[in-house]
mmCIF file of N, CA and C in Angstrom:
data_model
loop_
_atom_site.group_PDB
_atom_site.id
_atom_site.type_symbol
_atom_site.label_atom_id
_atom_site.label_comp_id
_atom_site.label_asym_id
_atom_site.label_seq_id
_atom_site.Cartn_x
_atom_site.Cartn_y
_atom_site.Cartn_z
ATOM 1 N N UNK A 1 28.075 21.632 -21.329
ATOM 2 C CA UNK A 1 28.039 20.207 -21.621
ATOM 3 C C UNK A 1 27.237 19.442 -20.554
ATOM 4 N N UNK A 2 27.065 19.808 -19.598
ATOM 5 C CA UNK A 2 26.326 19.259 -18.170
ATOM 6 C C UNK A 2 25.031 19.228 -18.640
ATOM 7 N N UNK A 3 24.819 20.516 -18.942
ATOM 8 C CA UNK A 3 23.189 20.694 -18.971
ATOM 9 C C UNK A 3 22.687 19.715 -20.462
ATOM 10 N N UNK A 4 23.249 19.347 -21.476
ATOM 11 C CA UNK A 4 23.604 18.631 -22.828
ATOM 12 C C UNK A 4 23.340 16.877 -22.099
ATOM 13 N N UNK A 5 24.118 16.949 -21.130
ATOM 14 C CA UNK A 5 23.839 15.488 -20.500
ATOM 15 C C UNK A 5 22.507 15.306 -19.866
ATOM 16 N N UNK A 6 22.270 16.143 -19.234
ATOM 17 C CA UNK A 6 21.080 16.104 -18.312
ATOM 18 C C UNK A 6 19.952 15.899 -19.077
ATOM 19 N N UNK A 7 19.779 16.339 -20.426
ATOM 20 C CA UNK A 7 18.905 16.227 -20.911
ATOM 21 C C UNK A 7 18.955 15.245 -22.495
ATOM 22 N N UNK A 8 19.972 14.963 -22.115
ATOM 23 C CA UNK A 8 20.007 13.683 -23.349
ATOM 24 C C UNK A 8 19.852 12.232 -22.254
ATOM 25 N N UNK A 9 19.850 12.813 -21.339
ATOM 26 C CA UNK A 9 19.787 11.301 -20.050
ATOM 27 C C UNK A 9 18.159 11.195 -19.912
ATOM 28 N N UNK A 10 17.847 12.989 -19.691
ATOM 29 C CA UNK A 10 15.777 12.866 -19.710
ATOM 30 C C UNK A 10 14.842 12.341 -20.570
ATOM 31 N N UNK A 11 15.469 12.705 -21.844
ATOM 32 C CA UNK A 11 15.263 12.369 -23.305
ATOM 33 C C UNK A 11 15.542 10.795 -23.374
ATOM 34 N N UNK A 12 16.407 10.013 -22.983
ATOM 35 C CA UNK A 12 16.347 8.252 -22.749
ATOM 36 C C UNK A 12 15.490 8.097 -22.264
ATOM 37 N N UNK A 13 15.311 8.458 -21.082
ATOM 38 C CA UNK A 13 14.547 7.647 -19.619
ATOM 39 C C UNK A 13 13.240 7.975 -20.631
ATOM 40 N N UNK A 14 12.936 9.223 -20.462
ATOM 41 C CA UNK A 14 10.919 9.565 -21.107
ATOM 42 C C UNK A 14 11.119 8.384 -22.565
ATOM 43 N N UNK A 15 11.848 8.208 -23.586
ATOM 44 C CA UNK A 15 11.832 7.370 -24.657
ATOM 45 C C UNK A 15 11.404 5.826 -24.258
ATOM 46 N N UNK A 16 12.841 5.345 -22.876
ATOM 47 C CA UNK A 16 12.615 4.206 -22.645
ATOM 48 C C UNK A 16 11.344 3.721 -21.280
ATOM 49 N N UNK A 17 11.082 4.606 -20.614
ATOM 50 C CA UNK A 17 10.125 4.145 -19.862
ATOM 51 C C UNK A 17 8.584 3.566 -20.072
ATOM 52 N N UNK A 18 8.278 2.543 -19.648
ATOM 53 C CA UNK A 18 7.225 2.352 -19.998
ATOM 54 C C UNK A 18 5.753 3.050 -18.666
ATOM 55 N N UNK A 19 5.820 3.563 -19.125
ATOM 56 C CA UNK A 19 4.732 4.556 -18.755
ATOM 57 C C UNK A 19 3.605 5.172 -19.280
ATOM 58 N N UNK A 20 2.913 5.497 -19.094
ATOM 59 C CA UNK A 20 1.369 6.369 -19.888
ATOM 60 C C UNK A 20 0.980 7.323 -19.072
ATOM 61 N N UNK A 21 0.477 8.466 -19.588
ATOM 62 C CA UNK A 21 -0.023 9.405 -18.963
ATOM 63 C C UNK A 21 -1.387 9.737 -18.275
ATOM 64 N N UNK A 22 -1.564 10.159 -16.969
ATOM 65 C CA UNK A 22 -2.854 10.195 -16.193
ATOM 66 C C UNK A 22 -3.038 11.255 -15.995
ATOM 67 N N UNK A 23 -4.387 11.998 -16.118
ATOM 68 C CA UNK A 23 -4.749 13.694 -15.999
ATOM 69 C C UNK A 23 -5.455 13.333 -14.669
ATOM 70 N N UNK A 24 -5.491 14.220 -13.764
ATOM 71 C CA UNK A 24 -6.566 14.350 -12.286
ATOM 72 C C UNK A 24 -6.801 15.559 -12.025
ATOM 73 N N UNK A 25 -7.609 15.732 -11.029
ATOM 74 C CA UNK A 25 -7.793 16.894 -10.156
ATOM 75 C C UNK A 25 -7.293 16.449 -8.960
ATOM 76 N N UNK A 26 -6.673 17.375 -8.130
ATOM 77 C CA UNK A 26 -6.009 17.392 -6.328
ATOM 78 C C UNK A 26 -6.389 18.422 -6.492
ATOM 79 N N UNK A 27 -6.693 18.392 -4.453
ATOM 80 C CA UNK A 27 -6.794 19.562 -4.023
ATOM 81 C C UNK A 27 -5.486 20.852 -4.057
ATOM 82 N N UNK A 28 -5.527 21.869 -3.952
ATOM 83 C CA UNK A 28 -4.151 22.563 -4.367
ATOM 84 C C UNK A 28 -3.224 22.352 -3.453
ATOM 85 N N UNK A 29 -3.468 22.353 -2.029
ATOM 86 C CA UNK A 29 -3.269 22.508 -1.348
ATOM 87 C C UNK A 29 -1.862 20.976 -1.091
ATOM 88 N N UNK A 30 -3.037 19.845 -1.623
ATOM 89 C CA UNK A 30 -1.904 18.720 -1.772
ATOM 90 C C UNK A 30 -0.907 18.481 -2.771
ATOM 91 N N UNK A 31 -1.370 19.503 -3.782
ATOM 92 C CA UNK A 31 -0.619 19.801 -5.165
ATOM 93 C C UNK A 31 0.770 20.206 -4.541
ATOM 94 N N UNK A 32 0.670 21.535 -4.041
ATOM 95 C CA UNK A 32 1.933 22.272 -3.208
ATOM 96 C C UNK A 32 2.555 20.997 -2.201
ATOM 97 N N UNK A 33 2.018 20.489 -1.510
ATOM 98 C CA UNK A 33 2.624 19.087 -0.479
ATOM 99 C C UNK A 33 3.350 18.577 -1.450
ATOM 100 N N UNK A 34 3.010 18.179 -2.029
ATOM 101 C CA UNK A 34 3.668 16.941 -3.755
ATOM 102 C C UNK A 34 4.713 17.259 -4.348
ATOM 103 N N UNK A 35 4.559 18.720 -4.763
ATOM 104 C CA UNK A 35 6.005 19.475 -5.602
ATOM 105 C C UNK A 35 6.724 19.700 -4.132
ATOM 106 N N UNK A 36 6.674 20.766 -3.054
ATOM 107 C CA UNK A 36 7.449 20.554 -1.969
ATOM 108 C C UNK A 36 8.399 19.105 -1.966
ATOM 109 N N UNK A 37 7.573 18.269 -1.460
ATOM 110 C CA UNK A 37 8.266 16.820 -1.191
ATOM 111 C C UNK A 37 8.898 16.447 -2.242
ATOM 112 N N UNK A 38 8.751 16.691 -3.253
ATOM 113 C CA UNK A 38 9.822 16.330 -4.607
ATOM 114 C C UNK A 38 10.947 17.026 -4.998
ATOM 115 N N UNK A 39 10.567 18.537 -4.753
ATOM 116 C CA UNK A 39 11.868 19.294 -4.154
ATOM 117 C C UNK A 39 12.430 19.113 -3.254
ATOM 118 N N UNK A 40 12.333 18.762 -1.878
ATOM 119 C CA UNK A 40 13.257 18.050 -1.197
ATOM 120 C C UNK A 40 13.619 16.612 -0.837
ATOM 121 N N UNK A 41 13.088 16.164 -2.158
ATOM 122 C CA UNK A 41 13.810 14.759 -2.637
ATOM 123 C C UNK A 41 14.640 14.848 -4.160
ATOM 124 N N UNK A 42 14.466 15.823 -4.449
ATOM 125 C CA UNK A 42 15.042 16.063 -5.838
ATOM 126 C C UNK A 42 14.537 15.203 -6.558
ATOM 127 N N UNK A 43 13.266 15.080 -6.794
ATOM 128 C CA UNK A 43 12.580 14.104 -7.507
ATOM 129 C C UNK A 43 11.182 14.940 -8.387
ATOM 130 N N UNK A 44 10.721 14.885 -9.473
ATOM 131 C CA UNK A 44 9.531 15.334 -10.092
ATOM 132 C C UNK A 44 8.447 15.247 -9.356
ATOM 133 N N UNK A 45 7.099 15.854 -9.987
ATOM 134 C CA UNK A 45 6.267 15.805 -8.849
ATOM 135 C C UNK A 45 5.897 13.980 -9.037
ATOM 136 N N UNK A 46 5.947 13.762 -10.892
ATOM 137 C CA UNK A 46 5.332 12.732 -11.284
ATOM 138 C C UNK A 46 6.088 11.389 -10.401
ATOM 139 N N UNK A 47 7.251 11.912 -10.067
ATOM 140 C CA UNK A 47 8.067 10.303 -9.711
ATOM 141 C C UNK A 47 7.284 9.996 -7.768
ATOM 142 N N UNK A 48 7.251 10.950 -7.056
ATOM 143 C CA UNK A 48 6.618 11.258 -6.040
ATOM 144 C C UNK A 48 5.004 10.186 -6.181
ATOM 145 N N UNK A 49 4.216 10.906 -7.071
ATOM 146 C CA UNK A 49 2.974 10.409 -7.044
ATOM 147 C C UNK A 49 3.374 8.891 -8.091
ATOM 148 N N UNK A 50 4.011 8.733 -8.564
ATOM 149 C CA UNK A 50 4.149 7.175 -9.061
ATOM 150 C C UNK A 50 4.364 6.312 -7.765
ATOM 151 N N UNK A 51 5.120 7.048 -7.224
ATOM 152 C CA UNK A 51 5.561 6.082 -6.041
ATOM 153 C C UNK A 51 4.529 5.867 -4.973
ATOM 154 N N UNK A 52 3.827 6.647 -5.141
ATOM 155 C CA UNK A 52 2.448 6.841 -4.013
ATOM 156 C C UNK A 52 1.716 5.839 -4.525
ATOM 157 N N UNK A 53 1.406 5.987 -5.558
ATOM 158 C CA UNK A 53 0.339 5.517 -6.303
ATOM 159 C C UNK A 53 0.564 3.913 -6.048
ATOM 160 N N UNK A 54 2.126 3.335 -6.187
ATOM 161 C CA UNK A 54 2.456 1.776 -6.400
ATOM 162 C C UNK A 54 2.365 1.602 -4.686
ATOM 163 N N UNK A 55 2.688 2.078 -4.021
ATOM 164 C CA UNK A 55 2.815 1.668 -2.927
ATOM 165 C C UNK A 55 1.422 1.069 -2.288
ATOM 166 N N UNK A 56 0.124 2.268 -2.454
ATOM 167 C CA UNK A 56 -0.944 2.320 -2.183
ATOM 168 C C UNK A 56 -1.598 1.339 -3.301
ATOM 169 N N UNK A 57 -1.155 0.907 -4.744
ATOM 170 C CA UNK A 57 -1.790 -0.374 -5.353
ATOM 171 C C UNK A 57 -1.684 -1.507 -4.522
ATOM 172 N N UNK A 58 -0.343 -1.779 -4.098
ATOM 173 C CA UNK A 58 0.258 -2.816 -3.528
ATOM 174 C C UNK A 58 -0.259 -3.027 -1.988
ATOM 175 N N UNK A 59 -0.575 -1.848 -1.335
ATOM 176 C CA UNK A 59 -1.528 -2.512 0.029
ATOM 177 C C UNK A 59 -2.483 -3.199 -0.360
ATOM 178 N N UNK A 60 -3.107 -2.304 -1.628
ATOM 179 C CA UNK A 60 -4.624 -2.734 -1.803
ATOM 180 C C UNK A 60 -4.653 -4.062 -2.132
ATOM 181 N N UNK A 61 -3.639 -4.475 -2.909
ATOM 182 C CA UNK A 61 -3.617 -5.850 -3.625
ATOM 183 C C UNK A 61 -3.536 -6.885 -2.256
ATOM 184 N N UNK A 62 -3.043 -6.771 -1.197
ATOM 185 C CA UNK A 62 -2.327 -7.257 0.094
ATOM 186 C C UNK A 62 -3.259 -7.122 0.733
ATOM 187 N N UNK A 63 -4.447 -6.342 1.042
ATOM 188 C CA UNK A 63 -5.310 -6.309 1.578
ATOM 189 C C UNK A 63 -6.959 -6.992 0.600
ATOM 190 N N UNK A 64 -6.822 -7.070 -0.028
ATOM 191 C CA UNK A 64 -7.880 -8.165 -1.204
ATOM 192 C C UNK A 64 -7.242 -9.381 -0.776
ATOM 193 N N UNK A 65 -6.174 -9.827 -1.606
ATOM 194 C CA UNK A 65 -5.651 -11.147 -0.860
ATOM 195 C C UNK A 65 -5.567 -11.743 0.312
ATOM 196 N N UNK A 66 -5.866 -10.799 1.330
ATOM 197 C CA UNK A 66 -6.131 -10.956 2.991
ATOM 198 C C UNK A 66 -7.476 -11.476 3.487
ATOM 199 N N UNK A 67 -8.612 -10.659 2.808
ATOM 200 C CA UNK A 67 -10.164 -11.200 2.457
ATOM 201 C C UNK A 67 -10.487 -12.338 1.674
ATOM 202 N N UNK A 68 -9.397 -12.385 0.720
ATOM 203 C CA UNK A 68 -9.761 -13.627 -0.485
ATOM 204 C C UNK A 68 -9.479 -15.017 0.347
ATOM 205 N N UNK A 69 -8.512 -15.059 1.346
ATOM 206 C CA UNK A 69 -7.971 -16.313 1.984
ATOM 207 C C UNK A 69 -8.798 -16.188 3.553
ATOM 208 N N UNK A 70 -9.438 -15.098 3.889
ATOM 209 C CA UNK A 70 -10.640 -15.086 4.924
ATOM 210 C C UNK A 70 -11.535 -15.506 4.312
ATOM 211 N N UNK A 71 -11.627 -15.472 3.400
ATOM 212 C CA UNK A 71 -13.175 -15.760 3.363
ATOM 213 C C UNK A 71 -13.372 -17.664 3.076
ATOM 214 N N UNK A 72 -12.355 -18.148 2.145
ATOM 215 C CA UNK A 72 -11.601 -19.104 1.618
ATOM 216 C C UNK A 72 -11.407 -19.983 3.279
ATOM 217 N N UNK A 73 -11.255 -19.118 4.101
ATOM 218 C CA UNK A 73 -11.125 -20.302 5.100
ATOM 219 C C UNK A 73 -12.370 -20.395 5.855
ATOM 220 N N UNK A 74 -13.437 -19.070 5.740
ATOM 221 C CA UNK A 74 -14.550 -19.684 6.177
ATOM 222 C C UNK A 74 -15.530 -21.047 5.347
ATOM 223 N N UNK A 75 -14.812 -20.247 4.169
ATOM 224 C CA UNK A 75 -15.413 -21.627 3.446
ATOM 225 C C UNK A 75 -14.857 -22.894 3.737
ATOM 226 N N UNK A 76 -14.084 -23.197 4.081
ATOM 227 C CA UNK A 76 -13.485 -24.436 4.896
ATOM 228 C C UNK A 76 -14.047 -24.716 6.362
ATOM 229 N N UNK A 77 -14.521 -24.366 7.098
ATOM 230 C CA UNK A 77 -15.082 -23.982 8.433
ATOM 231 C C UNK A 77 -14.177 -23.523 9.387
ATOM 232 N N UNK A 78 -13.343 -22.685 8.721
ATOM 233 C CA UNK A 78 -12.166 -22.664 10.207
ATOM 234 C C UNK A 78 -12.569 -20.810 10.418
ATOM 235 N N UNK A 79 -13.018 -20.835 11.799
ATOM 236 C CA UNK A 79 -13.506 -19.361 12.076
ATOM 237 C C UNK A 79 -12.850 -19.362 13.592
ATOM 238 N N UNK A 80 -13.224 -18.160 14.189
ATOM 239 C CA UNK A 80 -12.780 -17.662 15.396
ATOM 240 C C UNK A 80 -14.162 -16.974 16.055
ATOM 241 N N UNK A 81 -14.495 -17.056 17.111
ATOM 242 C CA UNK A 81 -15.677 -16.791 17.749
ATOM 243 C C UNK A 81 -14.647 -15.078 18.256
ATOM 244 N N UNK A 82 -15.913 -13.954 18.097
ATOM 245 C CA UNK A 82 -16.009 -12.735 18.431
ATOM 246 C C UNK A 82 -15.462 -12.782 19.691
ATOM 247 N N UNK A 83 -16.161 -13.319 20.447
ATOM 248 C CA UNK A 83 -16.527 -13.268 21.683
ATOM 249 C C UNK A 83 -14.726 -13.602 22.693
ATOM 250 N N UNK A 84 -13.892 -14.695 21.530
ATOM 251 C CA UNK A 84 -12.761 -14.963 21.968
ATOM 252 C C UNK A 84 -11.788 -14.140 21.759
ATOM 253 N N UNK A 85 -12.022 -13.358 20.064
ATOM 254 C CA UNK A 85 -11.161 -12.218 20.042
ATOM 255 C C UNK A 85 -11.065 -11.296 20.917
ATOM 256 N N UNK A 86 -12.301 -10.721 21.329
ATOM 257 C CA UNK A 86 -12.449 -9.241 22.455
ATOM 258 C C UNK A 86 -11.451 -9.975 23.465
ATOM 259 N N UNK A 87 -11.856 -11.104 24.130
ATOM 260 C CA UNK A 87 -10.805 -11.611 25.652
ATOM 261 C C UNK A 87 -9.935 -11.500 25.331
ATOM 262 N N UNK A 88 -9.115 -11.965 24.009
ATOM 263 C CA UNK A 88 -7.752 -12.011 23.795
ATOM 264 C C UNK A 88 -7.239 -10.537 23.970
ATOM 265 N N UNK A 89 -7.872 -9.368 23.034
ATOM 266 C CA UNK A 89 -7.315 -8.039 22.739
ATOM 267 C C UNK A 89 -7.584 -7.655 24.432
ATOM 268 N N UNK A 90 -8.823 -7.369 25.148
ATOM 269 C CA UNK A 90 -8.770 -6.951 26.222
ATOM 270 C C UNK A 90 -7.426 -7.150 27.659
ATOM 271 N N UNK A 91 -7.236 -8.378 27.033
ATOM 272 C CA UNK A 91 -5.988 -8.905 27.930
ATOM 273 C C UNK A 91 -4.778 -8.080 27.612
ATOM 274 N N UNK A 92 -4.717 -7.277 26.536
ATOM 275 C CA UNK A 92 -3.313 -6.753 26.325
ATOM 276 C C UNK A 92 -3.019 -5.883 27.308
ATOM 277 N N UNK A 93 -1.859 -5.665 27.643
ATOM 278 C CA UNK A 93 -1.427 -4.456 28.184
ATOM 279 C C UNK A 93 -1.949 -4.857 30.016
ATOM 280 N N UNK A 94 -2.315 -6.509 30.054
ATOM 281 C CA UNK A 94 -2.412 -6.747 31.173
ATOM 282 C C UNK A 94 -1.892 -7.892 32.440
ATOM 283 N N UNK A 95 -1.816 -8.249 33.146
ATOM 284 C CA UNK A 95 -0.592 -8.925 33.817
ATOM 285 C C UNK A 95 -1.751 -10.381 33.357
ATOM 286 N N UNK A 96 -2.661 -10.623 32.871
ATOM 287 C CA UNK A 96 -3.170 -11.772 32.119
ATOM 288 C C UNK A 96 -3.102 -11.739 31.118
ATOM 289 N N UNK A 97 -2.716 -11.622 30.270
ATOM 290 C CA UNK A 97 -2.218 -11.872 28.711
ATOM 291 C C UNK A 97 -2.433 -12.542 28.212
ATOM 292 N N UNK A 98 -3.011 -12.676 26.804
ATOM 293 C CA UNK A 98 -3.612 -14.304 26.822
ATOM 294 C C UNK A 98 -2.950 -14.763 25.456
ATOM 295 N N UNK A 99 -2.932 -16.041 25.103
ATOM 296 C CA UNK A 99 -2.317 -16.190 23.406
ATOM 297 C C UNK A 99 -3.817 -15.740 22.878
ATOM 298 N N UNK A 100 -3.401 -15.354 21.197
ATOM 299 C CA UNK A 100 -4.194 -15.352 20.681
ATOM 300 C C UNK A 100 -4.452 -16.563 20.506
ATOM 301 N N UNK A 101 -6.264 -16.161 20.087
ATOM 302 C CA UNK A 101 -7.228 -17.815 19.939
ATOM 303 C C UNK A 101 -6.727 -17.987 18.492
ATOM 304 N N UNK A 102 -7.297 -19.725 18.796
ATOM 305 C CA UNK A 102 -6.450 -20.626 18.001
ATOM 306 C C UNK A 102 -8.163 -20.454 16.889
ATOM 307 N N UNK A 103 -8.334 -20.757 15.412
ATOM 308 C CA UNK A 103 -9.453 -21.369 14.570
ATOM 309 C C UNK A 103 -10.211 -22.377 15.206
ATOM 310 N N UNK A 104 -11.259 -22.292 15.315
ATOM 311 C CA UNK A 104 -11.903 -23.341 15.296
ATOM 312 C C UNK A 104 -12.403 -24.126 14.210
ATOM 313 N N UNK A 105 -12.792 -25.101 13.703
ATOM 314 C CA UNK A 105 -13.213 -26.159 12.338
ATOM 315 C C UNK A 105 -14.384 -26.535 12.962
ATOM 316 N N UNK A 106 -15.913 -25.973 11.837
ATOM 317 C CA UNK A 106 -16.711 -26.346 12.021
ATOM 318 C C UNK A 106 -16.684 -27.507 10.973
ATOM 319 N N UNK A 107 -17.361 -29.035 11.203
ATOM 320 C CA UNK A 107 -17.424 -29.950 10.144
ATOM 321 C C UNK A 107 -18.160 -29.665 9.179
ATOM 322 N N UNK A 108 -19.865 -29.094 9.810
ATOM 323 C CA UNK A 108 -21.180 -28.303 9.387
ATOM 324 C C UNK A 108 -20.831 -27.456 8.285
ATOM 325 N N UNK A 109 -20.713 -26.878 7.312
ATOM 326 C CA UNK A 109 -21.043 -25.788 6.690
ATOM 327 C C UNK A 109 -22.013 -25.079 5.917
#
C-alpha cells in the first residue's frame, strides 16, 4: 500500500504541476554531480536542476535590474569618478578607511 501511495502522490504532482519539458546536453561528468546531489537530497535529478536553473534566472534578473537603474542614473547625471572608487577600495583593510564616495550630479548631460 506504501508503494500505491507513492505513486498515486507522483501521478498528482506530474498531473498538477505546471511545468514543460527541456532536452540538453551536460557534460557527464556534471550529469553524475546532479544525480549524486539529488541522491543525497532525496530529490530527482529534475527538481535539483529546476532549482538551479530559478535561482540562477533570478540573479540574472537582479543583476539586469542593477544595470537598468545604473545606467538610468547616469542618465540623470549622478556618476562616481573612477579615480574616487580605487581610494575608497584601496583604503580597505587599512587604519585610513574611507566612506564610500558619495554620486556626484552633473547638471550637463
Amino acid at each position: 500500500i506504501l508503494i500505491s501511495c507513492f505513486f498515486l502522490y507522483m501521478y498528482y504532482n506530474v498531473l498538477h504541476m505546471n511545468t514543460t519539458t527541456l532536452s540538453l546536453r551536460i557534460d557527464p561528468e556534471l550529469k553524475q554531480f546532479l544525480v549524486d546531489l539529488g541522491a543525497n537530497q532525496d530529490r530527482s535529478i529534475s527538481y535539483i536542476v529546476n532549482e538551479v536553473l530559478t535561482k540562477y534566472s533570478e540573479l540574472q534578473k537582479e543583476q539586469q535590474a542593477g544595470i537598468l537603474e545604473a545606467l538610468e542614473s547616469l542618465d540623470r547625471g549622478e556618476y562616481i569618478e573612477h579615480a574616487d572608487v580605487m581610494s575608497w577600495l584601496d583604503s580597505w583593510g587599512t587604519a585610513n578607511h574611507q566612506e564610500p564616495p558619495r554620486p556626484m550630479i552633473s547638471v550637463c548631460k
